[in-house]
Amino acid sequence: MADWTMSRVQDRLELAADVFAQMPTVKPQGYFNAWPEYFHSFADQVGQEPRMRRPRPSPRQITQAEEAMLWLRWLEKDDARIVWLRANRRPWKPICWEVGLSRPAANRHWQYGIALITWRLNGRVPPAKRSKRFVIENADRLSRKIVL
């Protein structure tokens, strides 16, 4: 695909975070439960809300999520961490505490990370001597001519 935008990249990363959250947890080998499974009778279930379970992700969703995780390799360690935490919908305050940046600085790193992924998905590499602002502003204009 050659028509990636920053919003599409962001949506794909959020979808990947949702897919990984729905996956079953990893348990140590030999993990089991010795307790018998309790079956509720009808009288026990009267007045209770039904437990709704989300369906497991499809193989296509898992593949797309794995591809999106590979995109984070293109970023520096801190930028990739900020992008992944935002994809998991973490609030800015805990992200700033964890990374040790102010809110505006963390937001710039996040925008730069999304823009850099967008550039790479569109088959372009941002010029090394250009500023982060240039990369961010021109990420959605990659199909058109970039104004230098």
Coordinates of C-alpha atoms in Angstrom, one line a residue:
M1 CA 0.0 0.0 0.0
A2 CA 1.2 3.5 -0.8
D3 CA -1.5 5.5 0.8
W4 CA -0.7 5.3 4.5
T5 CA -1.6 8.3 6.6
M6 CA -0.8 9.1 10.2
S7 CA -4.3 8.3 11.3
R8 CA -4.3 4.9 9.6
V9 CA -1.0 4.0 11.2
Q10 CA -2.4 5.1 14.6
D11 CA -5.6 3.1 14.1
R12 CA -3.6 0.0 13.1
L13 CA -1.4 0.3 16.2
E14 CA -4.4 0.6 18.4
L15 CA -6.0 -2.4 16.7
A16 CA -2.7 -4.3 17.4
A17 CA -2.8 -3.4 21.0
D18 CA -6.4 -4.5 21.3
V19 CA -5.6 -7.9 19.6
F20 CA -2.7 -8.5 22.0
A21 CA -4.9 -7.7 24.9
Q22 CA -7.5 -10.3 23.8
M23 CA -4.9 -13.0 23.4
P24 CA -4.9 -15.7 26.2
T25 CA -2.3 -15.2 28.9
V26 CA 0.9 -17.1 28.8
K27 CA 1.1 -19.7 31.6
P28 CA 4.1 -21.7 32.8
Q29 CA 4.4 -25.2 31.5
G30 CA 2.5 -27.7 33.6
Y31 CA 0.0 -25.1 34.9
F32 CA -3.2 -26.6 35.9
N33 CA -6.1 -26.2 38.3
A34 CA -6.9 -29.0 40.7
W35 CA -10.3 -27.6 41.7
P36 CA -13.3 -29.0 39.9
E37 CA -15.2 -26.7 37.7
Y38 CA -18.4 -25.4 39.4
F39 CA -21.5 -25.5 37.4
H40 CA -24.1 -23.0 38.4
S41 CA -27.7 -24.2 38.7
F42 CA -30.5 -22.1 37.3
A43 CA -31.4 -20.8 40.7
D44 CA -27.9 -19.5 41.1
Q45 CA -28.0 -17.6 37.8
V46 CA -31.4 -15.9 38.4
G47 CA -30.8 -12.1 38.7
Q48 CA -27.2 -12.3 37.5
E49 CA -25.9 -10.4 34.5
P50 CA -24.7 -12.6 31.7
R51 CA -20.9 -12.6 31.2
M52 CA -20.1 -11.4 27.7
R53 CA -16.9 -12.5 26.2
R54 CA -15.3 -10.9 23.2
P55 CA -14.5 -13.3 20.4
R56 CA -10.9 -14.3 20.0
P57 CA -9.0 -12.4 17.3
S58 CA -9.0 -13.9 13.8
P59 CA -5.7 -15.1 12.2
R60 CA -5.8 -12.1 9.9
Q61 CA -6.1 -9.7 12.8
I62 CA -3.2 -11.5 14.6
T63 CA -1.0 -11.2 11.4
Q64 CA -1.8 -7.5 11.0
A65 CA -1.0 -6.9 14.7
E66 CA 2.3 -8.7 14.3
E67 CA 3.1 -6.5 11.3
A68 CA 2.3 -3.4 13.3
M69 CA 4.6 -4.5 16.1
L70 CA 7.4 -4.8 13.6
W71 CA 7.0 -1.2 12.6
L72 CA 8.2 -0.2 16.0
R73 CA 11.7 -1.4 15.1
W74 CA 12.1 1.6 12.9
L75 CA 11.9 3.9 15.9
E76 CA 14.3 4.7 18.7
K77 CA 13.7 2.9 22.0
D78 CA 12.0 5.8 23.8
D79 CA 9.9 6.8 20.8
A80 CA 8.7 3.2 20.3
R81 CA 7.8 3.0 23.9
I82 CA 5.7 6.2 23.8
V83 CA 4.0 5.1 20.6
W84 CA 3.1 1.7 22.0
L85 CA 1.9 3.1 25.4
R86 CA -0.4 5.5 23.5
A87 CA -1.7 2.6 21.3
N88 CA -2.7 0.9 24.5
R89 CA -4.6 4.1 25.4
R90 CA -2.5 4.9 28.5
P91 CA -3.0 8.5 29.7
W92 CA -0.3 11.0 29.2
K93 CA 0.6 11.5 32.8
P94 CA 1.8 8.0 33.6
I95 CA 3.6 7.9 30.2
C96 CA 5.5 11.1 31.1
W97 CA 6.4 9.8 34.6
E98 CA 7.6 6.5 33.0
V99 CA 9.7 8.1 30.2
G100 CA 10.8 11.2 32.1
L101 CA 9.6 13.8 29.7
S102 CA 7.2 16.7 29.9
R103 CA 3.8 16.4 28.3
P104 CA 4.6 18.5 25.2
A105 CA 7.9 16.7 24.7
A106 CA 6.3 13.3 25.0
N107 CA 3.6 14.4 22.5
R108 CA 6.3 15.5 20.0
H109 CA 8.1 12.2 20.3
W110 CA 4.8 10.4 19.7
Q111 CA 3.9 12.5 16.7
Y112 CA 7.4 12.0 15.3
G113 CA 7.2 8.2 15.8
I114 CA 3.9 8.0 14.0
A115 CA 5.2 10.2 11.2
L116 CA 8.3 8.2 10.8
I117 CA 6.3 5.0 10.5
T118 CA 4.1 6.6 7.9
W119 CA 7.1 7.7 5.8
R120 CA 8.6 4.2 5.9
L121 CA 5.3 2.5 5.0
N122 CA 4.9 4.8 2.0
G123 CA 8.4 3.7 0.8
R124 CA 10.2 6.8 1.6
V125 CA 13.0 7.6 4.1
P126 CA 12.9 11.1 5.7
P127 CA 15.9 13.2 5.0
A128 CA 18.4 13.0 7.8
K129 CA 19.2 16.7 7.8
R130 CA 15.5 17.8 8.1
S131 CA 13.9 18.6 11.4
K132 CA 11.3 16.5 13.3
R133 CA 8.7 19.2 12.5
F134 CA 9.3 18.8 8.7
V135 CA 8.9 15.0 9.1
I136 CA 5.6 15.4 11.0
E137 CA 4.1 18.1 8.7
N138 CA 4.9 16.2 5.5
A139 CA 3.9 12.7 6.7
D140 CA 0.4 12.9 5.3
R141 CA 1.5 14.7 2.1
L142 CA 3.8 11.9 0.8
S143 CA 1.6 11.1 -2.2
R144 CA 1.9 14.8 -3.3
K145 CA 5.0 16.8 -3.9
I146 CA 6.8 17.8 -0.7
V147 CA 7.6 21.5 -0.4
L148 CA 11.2 21.9 0.6

